[in-house]
Every structure is written in C-alpha cells, then in structure tokens.
Short mmCIF file of C-alpha atoms and ligand atoms in Angstrom, two decimals:
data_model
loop_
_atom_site.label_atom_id
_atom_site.label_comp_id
_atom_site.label_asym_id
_atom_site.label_seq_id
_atom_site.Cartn_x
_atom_site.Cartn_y
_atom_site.Cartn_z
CA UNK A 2 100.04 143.36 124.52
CA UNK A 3 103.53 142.99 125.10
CA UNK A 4 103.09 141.84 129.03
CA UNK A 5 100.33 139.10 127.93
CA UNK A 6 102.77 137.39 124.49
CA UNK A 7 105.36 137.53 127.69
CA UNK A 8 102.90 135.59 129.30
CA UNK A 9 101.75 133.41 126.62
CA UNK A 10 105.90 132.10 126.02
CA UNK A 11 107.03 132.00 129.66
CA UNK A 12 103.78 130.85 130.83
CA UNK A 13 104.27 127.18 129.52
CA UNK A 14 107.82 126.94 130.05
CA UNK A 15 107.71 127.84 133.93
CA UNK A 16 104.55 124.74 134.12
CA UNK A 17 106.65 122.37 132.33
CA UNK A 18 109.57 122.90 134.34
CA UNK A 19 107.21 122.51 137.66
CA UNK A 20 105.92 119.29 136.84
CA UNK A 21 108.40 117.94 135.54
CA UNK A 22 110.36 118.63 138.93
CA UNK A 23 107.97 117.43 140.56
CA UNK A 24 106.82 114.72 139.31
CA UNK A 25 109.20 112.48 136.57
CA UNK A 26 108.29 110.84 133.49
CA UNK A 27 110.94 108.09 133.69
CA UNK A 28 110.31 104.54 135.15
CA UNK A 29 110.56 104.79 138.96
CA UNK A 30 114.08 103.86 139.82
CA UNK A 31 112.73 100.48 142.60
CA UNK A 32 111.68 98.88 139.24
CA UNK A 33 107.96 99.94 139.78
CA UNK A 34 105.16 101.80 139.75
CA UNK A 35 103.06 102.16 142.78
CA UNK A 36 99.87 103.10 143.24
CA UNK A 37 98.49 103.49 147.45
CA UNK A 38 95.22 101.51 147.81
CA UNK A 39 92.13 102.46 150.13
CA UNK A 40 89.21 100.82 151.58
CA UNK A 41 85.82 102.07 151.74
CA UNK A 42 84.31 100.61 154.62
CA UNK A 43 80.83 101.04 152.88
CA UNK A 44 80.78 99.29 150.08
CA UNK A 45 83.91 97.60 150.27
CA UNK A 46 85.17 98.60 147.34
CA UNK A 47 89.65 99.70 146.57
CA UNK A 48 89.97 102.28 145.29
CA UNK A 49 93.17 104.88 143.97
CA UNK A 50 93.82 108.48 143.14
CA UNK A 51 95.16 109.39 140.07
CA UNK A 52 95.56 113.30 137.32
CA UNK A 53 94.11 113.10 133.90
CA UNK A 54 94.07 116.08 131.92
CA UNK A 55 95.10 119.69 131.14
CA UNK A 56 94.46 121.29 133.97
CA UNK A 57 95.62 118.12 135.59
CA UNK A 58 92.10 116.79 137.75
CA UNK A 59 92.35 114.36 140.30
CA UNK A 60 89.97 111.63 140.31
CA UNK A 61 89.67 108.54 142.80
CA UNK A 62 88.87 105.50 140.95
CA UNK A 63 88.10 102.20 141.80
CA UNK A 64 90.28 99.07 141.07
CA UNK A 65 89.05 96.65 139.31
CA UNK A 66 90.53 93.23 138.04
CA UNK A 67 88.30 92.35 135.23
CA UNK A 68 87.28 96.02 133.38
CA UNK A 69 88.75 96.44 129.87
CA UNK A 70 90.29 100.10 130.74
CA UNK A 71 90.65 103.26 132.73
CA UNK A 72 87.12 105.23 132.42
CA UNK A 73 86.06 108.17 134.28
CA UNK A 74 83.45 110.16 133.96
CA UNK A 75 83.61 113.54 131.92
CA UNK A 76 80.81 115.45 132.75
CA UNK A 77 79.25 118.36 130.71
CA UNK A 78 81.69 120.74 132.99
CA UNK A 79 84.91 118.98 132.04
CA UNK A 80 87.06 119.97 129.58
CA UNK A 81 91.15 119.18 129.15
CA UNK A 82 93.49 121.14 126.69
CA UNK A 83 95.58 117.95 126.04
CA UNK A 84 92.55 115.37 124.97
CA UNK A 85 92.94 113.90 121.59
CA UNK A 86 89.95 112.00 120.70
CA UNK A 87 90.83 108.42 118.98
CA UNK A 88 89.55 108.70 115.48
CA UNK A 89 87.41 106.14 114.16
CA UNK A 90 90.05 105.33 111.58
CA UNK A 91 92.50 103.92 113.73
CA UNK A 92 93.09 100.43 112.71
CA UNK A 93 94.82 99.28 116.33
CA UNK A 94 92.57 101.32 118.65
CA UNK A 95 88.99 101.42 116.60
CA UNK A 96 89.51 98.07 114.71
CA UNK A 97 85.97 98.26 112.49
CA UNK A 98 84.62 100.63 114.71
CA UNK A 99 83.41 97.69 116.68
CA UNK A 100 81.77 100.13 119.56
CA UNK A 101 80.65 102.69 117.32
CA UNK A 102 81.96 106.21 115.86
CA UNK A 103 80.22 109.07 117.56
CA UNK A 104 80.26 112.45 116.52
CA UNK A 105 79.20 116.06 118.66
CA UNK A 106 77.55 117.88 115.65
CA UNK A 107 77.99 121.76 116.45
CA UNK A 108 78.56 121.97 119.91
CA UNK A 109 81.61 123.25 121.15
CA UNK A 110 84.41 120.32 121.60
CA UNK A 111 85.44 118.75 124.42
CA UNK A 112 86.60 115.53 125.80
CA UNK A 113 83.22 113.06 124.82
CA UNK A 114 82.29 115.74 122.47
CA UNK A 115 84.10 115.65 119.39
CA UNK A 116 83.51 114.09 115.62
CA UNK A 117 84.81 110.64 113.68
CA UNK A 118 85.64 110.05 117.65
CA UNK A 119 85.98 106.12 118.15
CA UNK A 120 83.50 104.75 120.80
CA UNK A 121 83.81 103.23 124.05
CA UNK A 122 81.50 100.89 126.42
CA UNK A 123 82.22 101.42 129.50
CA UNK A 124 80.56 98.47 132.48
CA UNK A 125 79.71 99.26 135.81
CA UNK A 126 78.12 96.15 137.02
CA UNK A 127 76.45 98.02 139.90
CA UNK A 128 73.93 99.31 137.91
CA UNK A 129 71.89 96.26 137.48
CA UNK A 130 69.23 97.32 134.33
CA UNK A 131 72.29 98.53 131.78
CA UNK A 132 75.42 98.44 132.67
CA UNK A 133 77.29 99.80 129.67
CA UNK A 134 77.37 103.59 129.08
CA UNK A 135 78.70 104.95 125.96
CA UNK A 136 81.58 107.32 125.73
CA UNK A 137 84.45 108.52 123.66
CA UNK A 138 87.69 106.84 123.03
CA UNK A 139 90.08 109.54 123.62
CA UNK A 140 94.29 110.14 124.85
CA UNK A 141 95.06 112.54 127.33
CA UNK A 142 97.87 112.96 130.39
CA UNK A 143 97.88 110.59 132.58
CA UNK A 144 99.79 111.25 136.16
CA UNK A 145 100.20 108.48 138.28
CA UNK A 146 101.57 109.22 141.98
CA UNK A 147 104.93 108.94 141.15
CA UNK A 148 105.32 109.34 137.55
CA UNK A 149 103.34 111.74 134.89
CA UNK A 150 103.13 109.18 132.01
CA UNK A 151 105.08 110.47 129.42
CA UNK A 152 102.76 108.97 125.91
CA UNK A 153 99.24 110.66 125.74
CA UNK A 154 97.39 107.32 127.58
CA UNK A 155 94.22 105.93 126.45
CA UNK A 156 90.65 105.62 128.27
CA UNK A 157 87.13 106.02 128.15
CA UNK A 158 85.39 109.48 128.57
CA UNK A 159 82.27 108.94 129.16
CA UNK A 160 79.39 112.31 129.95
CA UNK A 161 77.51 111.49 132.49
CA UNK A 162 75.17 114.04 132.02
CA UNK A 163 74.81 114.09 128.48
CA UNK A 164 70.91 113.05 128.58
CA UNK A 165 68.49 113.73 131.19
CA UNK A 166 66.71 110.75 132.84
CA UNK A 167 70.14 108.50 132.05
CA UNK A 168 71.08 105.73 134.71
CA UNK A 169 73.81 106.72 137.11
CA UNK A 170 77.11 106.56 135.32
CA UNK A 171 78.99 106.15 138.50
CA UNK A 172 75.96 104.04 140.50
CA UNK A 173 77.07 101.57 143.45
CA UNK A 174 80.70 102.91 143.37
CA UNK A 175 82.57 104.78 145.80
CA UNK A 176 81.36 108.00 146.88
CA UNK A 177 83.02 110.25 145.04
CA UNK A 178 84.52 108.33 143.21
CA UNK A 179 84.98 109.31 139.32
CA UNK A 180 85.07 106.24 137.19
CA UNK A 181 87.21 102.62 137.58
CA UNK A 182 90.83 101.82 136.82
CA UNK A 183 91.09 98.61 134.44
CA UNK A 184 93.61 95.76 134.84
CA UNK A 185 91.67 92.91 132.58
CA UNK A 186 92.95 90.10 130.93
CA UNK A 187 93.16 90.51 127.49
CA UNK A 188 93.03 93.95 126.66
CA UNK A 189 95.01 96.74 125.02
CA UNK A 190 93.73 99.76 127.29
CA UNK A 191 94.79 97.89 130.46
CA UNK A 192 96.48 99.86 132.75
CA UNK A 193 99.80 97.36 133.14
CA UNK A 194 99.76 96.76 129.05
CA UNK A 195 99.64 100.26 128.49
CA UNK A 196 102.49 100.67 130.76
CA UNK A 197 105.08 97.58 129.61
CA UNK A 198 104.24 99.27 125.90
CA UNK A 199 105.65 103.16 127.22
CA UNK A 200 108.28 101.83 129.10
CA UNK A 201 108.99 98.19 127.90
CA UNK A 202 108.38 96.54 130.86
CA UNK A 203 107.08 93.43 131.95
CA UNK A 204 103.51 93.16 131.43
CA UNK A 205 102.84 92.19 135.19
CA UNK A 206 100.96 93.73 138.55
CA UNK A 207 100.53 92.62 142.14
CA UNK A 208 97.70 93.78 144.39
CA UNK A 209 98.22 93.40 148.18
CA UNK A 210 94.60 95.25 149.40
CA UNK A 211 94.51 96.95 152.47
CA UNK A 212 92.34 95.19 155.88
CA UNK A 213 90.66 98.37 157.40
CA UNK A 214 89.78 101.95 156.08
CA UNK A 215 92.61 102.68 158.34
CA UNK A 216 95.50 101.41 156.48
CA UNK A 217 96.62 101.86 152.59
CA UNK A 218 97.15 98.74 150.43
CA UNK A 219 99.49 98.98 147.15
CA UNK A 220 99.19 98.07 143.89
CA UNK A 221 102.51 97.50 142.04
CA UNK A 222 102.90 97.55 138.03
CA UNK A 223 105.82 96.68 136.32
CA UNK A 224 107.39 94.86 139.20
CA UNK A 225 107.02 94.68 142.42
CA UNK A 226 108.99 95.29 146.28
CA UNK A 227 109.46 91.93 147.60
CA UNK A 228 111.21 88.69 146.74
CA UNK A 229 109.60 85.15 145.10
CA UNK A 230 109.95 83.67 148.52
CA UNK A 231 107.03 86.38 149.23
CA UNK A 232 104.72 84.90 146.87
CA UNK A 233 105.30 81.25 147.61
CA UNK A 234 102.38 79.63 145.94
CA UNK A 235 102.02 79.61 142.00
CA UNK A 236 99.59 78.64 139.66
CA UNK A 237 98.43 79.32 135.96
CA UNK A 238 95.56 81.44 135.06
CA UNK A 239 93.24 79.94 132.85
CA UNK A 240 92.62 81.30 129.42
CA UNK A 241 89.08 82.33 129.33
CA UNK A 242 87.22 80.58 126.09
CA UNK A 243 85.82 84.01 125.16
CA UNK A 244 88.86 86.36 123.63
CA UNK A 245 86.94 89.46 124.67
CA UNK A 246 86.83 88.04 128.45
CA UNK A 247 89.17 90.24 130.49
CA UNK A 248 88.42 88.22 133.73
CA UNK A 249 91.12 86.11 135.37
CA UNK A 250 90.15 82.50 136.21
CA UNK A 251 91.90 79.76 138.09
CA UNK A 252 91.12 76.38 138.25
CA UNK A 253 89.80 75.10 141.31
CA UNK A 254 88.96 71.25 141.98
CA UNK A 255 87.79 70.82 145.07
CA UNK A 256 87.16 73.21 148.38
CA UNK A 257 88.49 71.65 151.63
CA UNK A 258 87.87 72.65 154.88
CA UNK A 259 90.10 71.37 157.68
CA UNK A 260 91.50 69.14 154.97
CA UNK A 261 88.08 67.49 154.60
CA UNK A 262 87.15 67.88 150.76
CA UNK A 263 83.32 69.37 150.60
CA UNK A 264 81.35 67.17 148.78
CA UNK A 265 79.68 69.10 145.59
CA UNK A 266 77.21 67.47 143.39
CA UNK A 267 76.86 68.11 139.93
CA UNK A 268 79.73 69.25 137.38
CA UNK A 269 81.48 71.12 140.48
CA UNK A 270 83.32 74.29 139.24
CA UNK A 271 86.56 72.84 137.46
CA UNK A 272 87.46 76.09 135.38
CA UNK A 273 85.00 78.61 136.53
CA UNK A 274 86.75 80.30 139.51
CA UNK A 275 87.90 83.76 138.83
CA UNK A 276 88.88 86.42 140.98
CA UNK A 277 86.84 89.82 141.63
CA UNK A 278 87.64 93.39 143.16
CA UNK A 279 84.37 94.19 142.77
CA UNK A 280 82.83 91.54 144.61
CA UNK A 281 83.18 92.17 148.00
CA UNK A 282 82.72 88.72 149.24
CA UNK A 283 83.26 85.95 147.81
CA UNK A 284 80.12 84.39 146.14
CA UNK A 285 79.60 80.50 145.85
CA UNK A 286 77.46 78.67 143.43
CA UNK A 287 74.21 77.62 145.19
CA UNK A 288 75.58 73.96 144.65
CA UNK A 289 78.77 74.69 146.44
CA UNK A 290 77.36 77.38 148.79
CA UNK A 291 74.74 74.88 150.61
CA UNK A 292 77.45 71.72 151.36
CA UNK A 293 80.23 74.69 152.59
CA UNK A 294 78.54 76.06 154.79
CA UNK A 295 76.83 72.76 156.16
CA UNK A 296 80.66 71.40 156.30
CA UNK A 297 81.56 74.91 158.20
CA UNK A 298 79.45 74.60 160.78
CA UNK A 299 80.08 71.18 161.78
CA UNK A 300 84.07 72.22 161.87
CA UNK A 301 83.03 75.21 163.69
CA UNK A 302 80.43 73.64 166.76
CA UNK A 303 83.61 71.03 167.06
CA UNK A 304 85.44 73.98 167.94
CA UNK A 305 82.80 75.30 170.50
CA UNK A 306 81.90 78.25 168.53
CA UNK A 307 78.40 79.45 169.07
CA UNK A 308 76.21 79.72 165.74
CA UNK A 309 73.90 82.43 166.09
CA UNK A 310 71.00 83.75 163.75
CA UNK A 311 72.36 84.62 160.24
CA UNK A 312 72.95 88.43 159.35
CA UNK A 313 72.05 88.84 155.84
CA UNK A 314 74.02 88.29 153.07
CA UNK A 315 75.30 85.89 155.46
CA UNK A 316 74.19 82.26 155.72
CA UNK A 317 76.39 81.27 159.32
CA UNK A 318 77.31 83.82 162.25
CA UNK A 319 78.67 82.82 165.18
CA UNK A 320 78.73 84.38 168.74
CA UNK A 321 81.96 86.10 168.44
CA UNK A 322 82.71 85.49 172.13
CA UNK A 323 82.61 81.85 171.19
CA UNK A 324 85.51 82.33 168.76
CA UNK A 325 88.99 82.20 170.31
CA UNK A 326 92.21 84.09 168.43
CA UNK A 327 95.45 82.90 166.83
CA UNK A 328 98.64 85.61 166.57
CA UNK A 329 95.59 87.87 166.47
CA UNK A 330 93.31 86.40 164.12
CA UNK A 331 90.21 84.10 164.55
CA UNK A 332 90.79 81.20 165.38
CA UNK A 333 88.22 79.32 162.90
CA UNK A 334 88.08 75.99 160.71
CA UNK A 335 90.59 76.42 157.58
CA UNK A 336 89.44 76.78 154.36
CA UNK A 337 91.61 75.75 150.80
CA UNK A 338 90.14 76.27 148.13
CA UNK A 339 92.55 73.58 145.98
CA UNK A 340 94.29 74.65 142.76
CA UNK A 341 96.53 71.57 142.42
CA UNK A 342 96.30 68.58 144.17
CA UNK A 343 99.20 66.81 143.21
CA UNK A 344 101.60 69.66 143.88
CA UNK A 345 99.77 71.03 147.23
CA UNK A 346 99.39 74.07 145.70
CA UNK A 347 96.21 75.91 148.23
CA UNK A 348 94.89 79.18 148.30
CA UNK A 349 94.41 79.03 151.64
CA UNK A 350 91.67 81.20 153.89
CA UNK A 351 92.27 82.02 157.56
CA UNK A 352 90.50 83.36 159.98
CA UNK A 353 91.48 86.97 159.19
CA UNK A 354 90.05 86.27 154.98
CA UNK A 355 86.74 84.35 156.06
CA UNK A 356 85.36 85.51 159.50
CA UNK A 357 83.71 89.36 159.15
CA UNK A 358 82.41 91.31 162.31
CA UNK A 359 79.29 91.82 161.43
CA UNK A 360 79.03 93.71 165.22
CA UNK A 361 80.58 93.50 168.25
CA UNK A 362 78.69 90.23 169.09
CA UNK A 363 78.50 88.83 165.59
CA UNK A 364 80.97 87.18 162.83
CA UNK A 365 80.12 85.88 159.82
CA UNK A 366 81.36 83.33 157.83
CA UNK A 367 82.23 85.89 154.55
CA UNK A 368 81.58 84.41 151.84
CA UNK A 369 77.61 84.47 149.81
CA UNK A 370 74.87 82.24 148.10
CA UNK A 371 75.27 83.01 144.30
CA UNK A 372 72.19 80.55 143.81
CA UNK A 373 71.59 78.26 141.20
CA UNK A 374 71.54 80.85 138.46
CA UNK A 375 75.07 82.07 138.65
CA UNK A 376 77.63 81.61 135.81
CA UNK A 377 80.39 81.67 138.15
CA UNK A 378 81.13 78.66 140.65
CA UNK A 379 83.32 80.72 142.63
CA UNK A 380 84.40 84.81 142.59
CA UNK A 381 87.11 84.79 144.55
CA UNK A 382 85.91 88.47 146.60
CA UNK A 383 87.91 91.44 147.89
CA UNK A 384 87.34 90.26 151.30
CA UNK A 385 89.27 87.00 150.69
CA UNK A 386 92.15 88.90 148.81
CA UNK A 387 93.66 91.22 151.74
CA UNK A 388 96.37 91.47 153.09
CA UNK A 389 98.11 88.80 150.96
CA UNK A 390 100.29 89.48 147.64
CA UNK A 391 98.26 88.54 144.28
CA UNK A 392 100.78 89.07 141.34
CA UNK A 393 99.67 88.23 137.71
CA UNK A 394 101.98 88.09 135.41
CA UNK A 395 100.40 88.52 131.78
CA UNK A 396 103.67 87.56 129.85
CA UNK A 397 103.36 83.94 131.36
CA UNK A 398 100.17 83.80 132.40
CA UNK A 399 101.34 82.75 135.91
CA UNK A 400 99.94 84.04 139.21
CA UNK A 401 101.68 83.86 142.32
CA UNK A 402 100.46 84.67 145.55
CA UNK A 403 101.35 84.74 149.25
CA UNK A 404 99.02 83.24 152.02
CA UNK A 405 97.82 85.48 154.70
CA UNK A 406 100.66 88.05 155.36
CA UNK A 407 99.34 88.61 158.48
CA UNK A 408 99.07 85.10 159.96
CA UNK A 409 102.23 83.50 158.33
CA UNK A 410 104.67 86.49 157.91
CA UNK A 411 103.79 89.40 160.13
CA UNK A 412 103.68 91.45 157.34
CA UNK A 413 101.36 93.81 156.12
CA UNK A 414 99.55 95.44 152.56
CA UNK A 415 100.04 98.67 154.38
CA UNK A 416 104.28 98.42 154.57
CA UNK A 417 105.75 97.33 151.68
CA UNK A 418 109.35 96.65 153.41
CA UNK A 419 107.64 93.75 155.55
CA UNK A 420 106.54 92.50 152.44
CA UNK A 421 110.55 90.97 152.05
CA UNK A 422 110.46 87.96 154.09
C1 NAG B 12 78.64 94.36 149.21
O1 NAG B 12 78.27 94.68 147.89
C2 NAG B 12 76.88 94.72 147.70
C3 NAG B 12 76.65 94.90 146.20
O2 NAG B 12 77.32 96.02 145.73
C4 NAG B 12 76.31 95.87 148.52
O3 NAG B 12 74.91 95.93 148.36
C5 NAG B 12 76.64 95.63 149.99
O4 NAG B 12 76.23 96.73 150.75
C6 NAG B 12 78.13 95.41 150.17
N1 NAG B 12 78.34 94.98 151.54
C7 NAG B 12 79.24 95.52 152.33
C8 NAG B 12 79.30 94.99 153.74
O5 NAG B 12 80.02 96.38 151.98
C1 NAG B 13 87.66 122.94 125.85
O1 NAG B 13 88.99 123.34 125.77
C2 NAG B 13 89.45 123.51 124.42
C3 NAG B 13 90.95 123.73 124.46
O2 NAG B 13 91.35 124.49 125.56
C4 NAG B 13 88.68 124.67 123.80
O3 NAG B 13 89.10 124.85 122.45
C5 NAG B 13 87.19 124.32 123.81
O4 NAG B 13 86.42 125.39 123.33
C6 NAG B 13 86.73 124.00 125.23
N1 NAG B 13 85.37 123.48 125.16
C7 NAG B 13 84.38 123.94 125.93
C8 NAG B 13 83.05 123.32 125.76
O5 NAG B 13 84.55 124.84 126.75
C1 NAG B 14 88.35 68.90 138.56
O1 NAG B 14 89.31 68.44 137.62
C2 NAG B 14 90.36 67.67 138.18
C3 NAG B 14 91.34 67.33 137.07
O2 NAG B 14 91.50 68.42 136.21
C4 NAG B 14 89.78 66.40 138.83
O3 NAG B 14 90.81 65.67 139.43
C5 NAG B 14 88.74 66.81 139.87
O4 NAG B 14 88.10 65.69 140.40
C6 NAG B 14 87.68 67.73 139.27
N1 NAG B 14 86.80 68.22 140.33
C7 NAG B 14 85.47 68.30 140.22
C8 NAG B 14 84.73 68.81 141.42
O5 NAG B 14 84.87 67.98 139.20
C1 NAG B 15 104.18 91.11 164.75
O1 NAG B 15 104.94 92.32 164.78
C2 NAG B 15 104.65 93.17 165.87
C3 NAG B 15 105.49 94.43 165.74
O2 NAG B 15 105.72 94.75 164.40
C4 NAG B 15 104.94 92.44 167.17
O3 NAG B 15 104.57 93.28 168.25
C5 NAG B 15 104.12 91.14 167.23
O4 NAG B 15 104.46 90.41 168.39
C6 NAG B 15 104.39 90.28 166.00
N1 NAG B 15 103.51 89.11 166.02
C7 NAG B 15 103.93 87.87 165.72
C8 NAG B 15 102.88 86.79 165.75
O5 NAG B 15 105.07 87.64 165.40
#
C-alpha cells in the first residue's frame, strides 16, 4: 500500500520533471517554431510528426494549407488521460453548435466518446463520395518538436472505426499517416492562430517544402530564419468572398511564358488562384490548360526539345535527352504566372518547379487539365511550391515569397542557414 501511494506522488513529479527537461514550453529562443517537413514520393504529399496526448502518441500528419484544424484520427484503441472534450456550451469554440453536439451514451469515455461534446467536420478531399467525417471537438497536449505547448490545444478527434462499412477516414493520405495539420485562412483552430494566441505572437508561417524524399523541408510559425531580402517578391492574399473559406487565393492576371502572355478566352481567372498542399501538381482550368500547353510546346521545339507521347496526368513530355541543364536545373521555357503587372511582381516557375521525370527518358511539363468543370482557374500545387520560401502573414494579409532557392540563391528547404542570403 505504502510502496504504490509512493508511487502514485513521485510517479508524476519524476514525468513532469522529464519532459519538461526535455522538451520546453516557452517560445523557442530563434523567434520560432519549427516543424521538419518530408516528402512522400508516392503521393506527393508533406507531411510532419508531431505528440498529442497522455501517454504522449506520435502521429505523422500531413500539411495542409487550406484545412480548418489539426485532426487525427482516434481510433476505438485510443485513449489520452489529458483530453477535455469541448462542451457544446462554449460560446467561442461551439458557437450554436453549428457542427452538432454528440454524445457517447454509456460507453466508457474516451477521446470521441464523451457527452454535450461539441462536434467537428473534419475534410479529407481524397475520399471523393464524402469527404467530411464527424468527430469530437476536444483539448489535449500538444508537443511540437521543439516545444510541448503549454495551453491544452484544440483539434478534431475523429474514430475511425466507430461504424463498420464507414469510408476510410484517412483514404489517399500518407501511409501511415494519422490525420492532417491545418493552417487555413480564417479559422480559430489553425495551427499558427492557435499559437500567436498561447504565446502572443505574430499570426504568421512560412513553408519552404522539401525537392526529394531525401531531404527535409521546414515549416516555420511565429517567425521565421532568414531575412526580407529572402522573400523578395510580395503580394496580398485575396479575401475569399465566403467567411468560412480557409483557402488562400492570389490574384493572377495573366500567365506568361517566356514573357509571351498566353492568350485565355473567356473571363480568365482574375481572383480564383489559390494555393494547395494537397494538390500535387498544379491544376489549370481547361480554358487555361489547352492555350499553356499549346504556348509550351512551341517555346519548347524552339529550344530543340523533343516532345514525346504524353504520360498521363500529363498533357506534354519531352525526351529528356533533348532538354539541356542550367546551374543544375532544366533548362526549359519560363513560366510567370503574373500577380502584378505594373509592379513586376512574378511568381516565377523554373525548370526545377515545372519539368517532372516521369522516367529516365521522360519529363513532363507538371502541371494538369482541371477541365471545364473546375471552380478553380489555377491551384497553385506542391510541385510548384519547393524549394522556395512561401510566408503568409495573417495579421496583414501579405504573402511574400522567394523564387526558386535553388536556381537564384543556391540555397535549399533542407538548410535553413542558406536560407539568409
Ligand atoms: C497526385 O495526386 C493524385 C490524387 O491524389 C494521385 O492519384 C496521384 O497518384 C498523385 N501523383 C503522384 C505522381 O504522386
Ligand atoms: C480512458 O482513460 C481515462 C482516463 O485515464 C479512463 O477514465 C477511461 O476509462 C479510459 N477509457 C477507456 C475506454 O479505456
Ligand atoms: C485581370 O484583372 C486585371 C486588373 O485587375 C486586368 O488588367 C487583366 O486584364 C485581367 N485579366 C484577365 C485575364 O481577365
Ligand atoms: C552551389 O553550392 C554548392 C556547394 O554548396 C557548389 O558546389 C555549387 O557550385 C554551387 N552552385 C552554384 C550555381 O553556385
């Protein structure tokens, strides 16, 4: 008896003293929070790994722009002693219970089992015939890599395998993978709001994604490593017309390539270009698509590359002999997509953000017909977002971003000191 209430007062202590050794609640001392990025050379998707929970369990979840919050899946054999559920009277978190108030009628609790527990919707837009699931609302520890957050941080908890027969929860994404980490536009539960509110920060991230399975991107929140001169290039994001829209558009009025403008009938795109983790390629209306790629190829055959038979998604490959190299990247027609004419202001894509080896005779130009049906004229894909510096700032509503680190700077996602140029 004696040995176990020993156990039961130094047992906690000891933990708390561990973790907090080992990992700190402050703000890092650089000025931000970062979290190592990955590739997965399969689906293309970025992904991170962070600890939720009491035990703490580690979870690899995938980044992505546009989702409301962090959501992971809870199956029937999780459980976590520090879970609070978000009651369905909480005026800031459940305003009018607008997704529901669930409650687990007899069976034992646990996190996405418990009563007057406010709801939560969670999207995976991989699985094509529903893509919202319902879960819980709930708080729990939260341990990034560097820093155990020190407020109980809120997410979605969704069970997985709470019915039989249900569509895969975690469908399309990463294998392995546990759920998807939310940096969207206007939303409370976003990762870098949640954040600024702990530590009073600035409500801002950057994403510079990784080029290859082989290296690790970062994502930085709070601040970032390098200096403006970095991120050159700057340009508002648009407001979306729909409040609950956590998506981040630009404006983009015209596409060149080579400095030739593309000529696009009907409306264009003015206003509907946003940017997309989980695209992996870019994606083009069909209006745009058909004139870019026409346009492409004539740049290209100027050049002498070689166009080969198209490798689906794909609409032009080339004969990658055919295609020579510049300080290590192909050496292919330019592409700027252009945000502001009368300032120059070009979110340029070089041969390292457009060409893809499709094998070790083939590259593609990287980008995909939407069709006609597609709301979006543009989603500006992962593909065309490595290995250059993306930083949204949500206090301003300002994005800057760097060109190709690679091409202009020598610099790389994977090494954050070449990011200071
Ligand atoms: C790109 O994403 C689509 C849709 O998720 C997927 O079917 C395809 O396999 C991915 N392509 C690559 C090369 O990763
Ligand atoms: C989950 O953990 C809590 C607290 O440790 C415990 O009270 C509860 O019974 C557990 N639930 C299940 C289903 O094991
Ligand atoms: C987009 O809007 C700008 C002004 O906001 C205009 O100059 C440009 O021609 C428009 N582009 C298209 C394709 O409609
Ligand atoms: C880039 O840096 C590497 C070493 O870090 C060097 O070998 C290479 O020559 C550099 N390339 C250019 C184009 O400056």
């Amino acid at each position: 008896m004696a040995s176990s209430l020993l156990h039961h007062f130094l047992l906690p202590s000891v933990l708390l003293l561990f973790s907090s050794s080992l990992c700190a609640s402050q703000f890092p001392k650089s000025g931000y929070i970062t979290l190592p990025t990955k590739l997965d050379p399969l689906t293309h998707q970025y992904y991170t790994s962070i600890g939720i929970g009491t035990p703490r369990h580690n979870m690899n979840l995938v980044i992505a722009l546009d989702q409301n919050a962090l959501w992971y899946d809870c199956d029937s054999h999780y459980n976590s002693s520090s879970y609070t559920p978000v009651s369905c009277d909480d005026s800031t978190y459940c305003p009018g219970q607008a997704s529901g108030c669930f409650n687990c009628h007899g069976a034992p609790h646990k996190p996405g089992c418990t009563d007057n527990t406010c709801g939560y919707y969670a999207a995976n837009p991989f699985v094509n015939a529903t893509p919202f699931f319902s879960g819980d609302l709930g708080k729990d520890l939260l341990y990034l890599p560097q820093v155990k957050i020190p407020r109980r941080f809120l997410s979605g908890c969704v069970v997985s395998d709470l019915r039989p027969n249900m569509l895969p929860l975690l469908g399309g994404l990463v294998k392995g993978s546990k759920g998807m980490l939310g940096f969207g536009r206007n939303s409370n539960l976003a990762l870098p709001i949640q954040i600024s509110s702990i530590y009073n920060v600035i409500p801002k991230f950057a994403i510079c994604l990784p080029s290859s399975e082989k290296s690790i991107g970062n994502v930085f929140i709070g601040g970032t490593p390098y200096g403006l001169n970095s991120v050159p290039n700057r340009v508002a994001f648009a407001i979306p017309a729909d409040p609950d829209s956590n998506e981040y558009f630009i404006n983009v009025n015209s596409i060149k390539i080579d400095g030739q403008v593309v000529k696009v009938s009907g409306k264009g795109f003015n206003g509907t270009t946003k940017f997309s983790t989980l695209s992996n390629f870019s994606v083009l209306h069909g209006s745009i698509y058909k004139p870019f790629v026409k346009d492409f190829v004539t740049h290209a055959e100027a050049m002498k590359m070689k166009r080969v038979e198209a490798v689906k998604p794909f609409g032009a490959c080339f004969d990658g002999k055919s295609i020579g190299r510049k300080n290590g990247v192909p050496d292919v027609p330019g592409v700027s997509l252009v945000l502001d004419e009368n300032q120059g202001v070009n979110y340029e894509i070089n041969g390292h953000n457009s060409m893809v080896e499709v094998n070790k005779d083939v590259m593609c130009l990287a980008f995909v017909d939407g069709g006609k049906e597609t709301k979006t004229g543009i989603v500006i894909g992962g593909y065309q977002m490595e290995d250059r510096i993306l930083e949204f700032d949500l206090s301003t509503s300002i994005l800057r971003f760097s060109n190709s680190l690679l091409l202009h700077y020598n610099a790389s996602c994977s090494n954050p000191s070449s990011l200071n140029f």
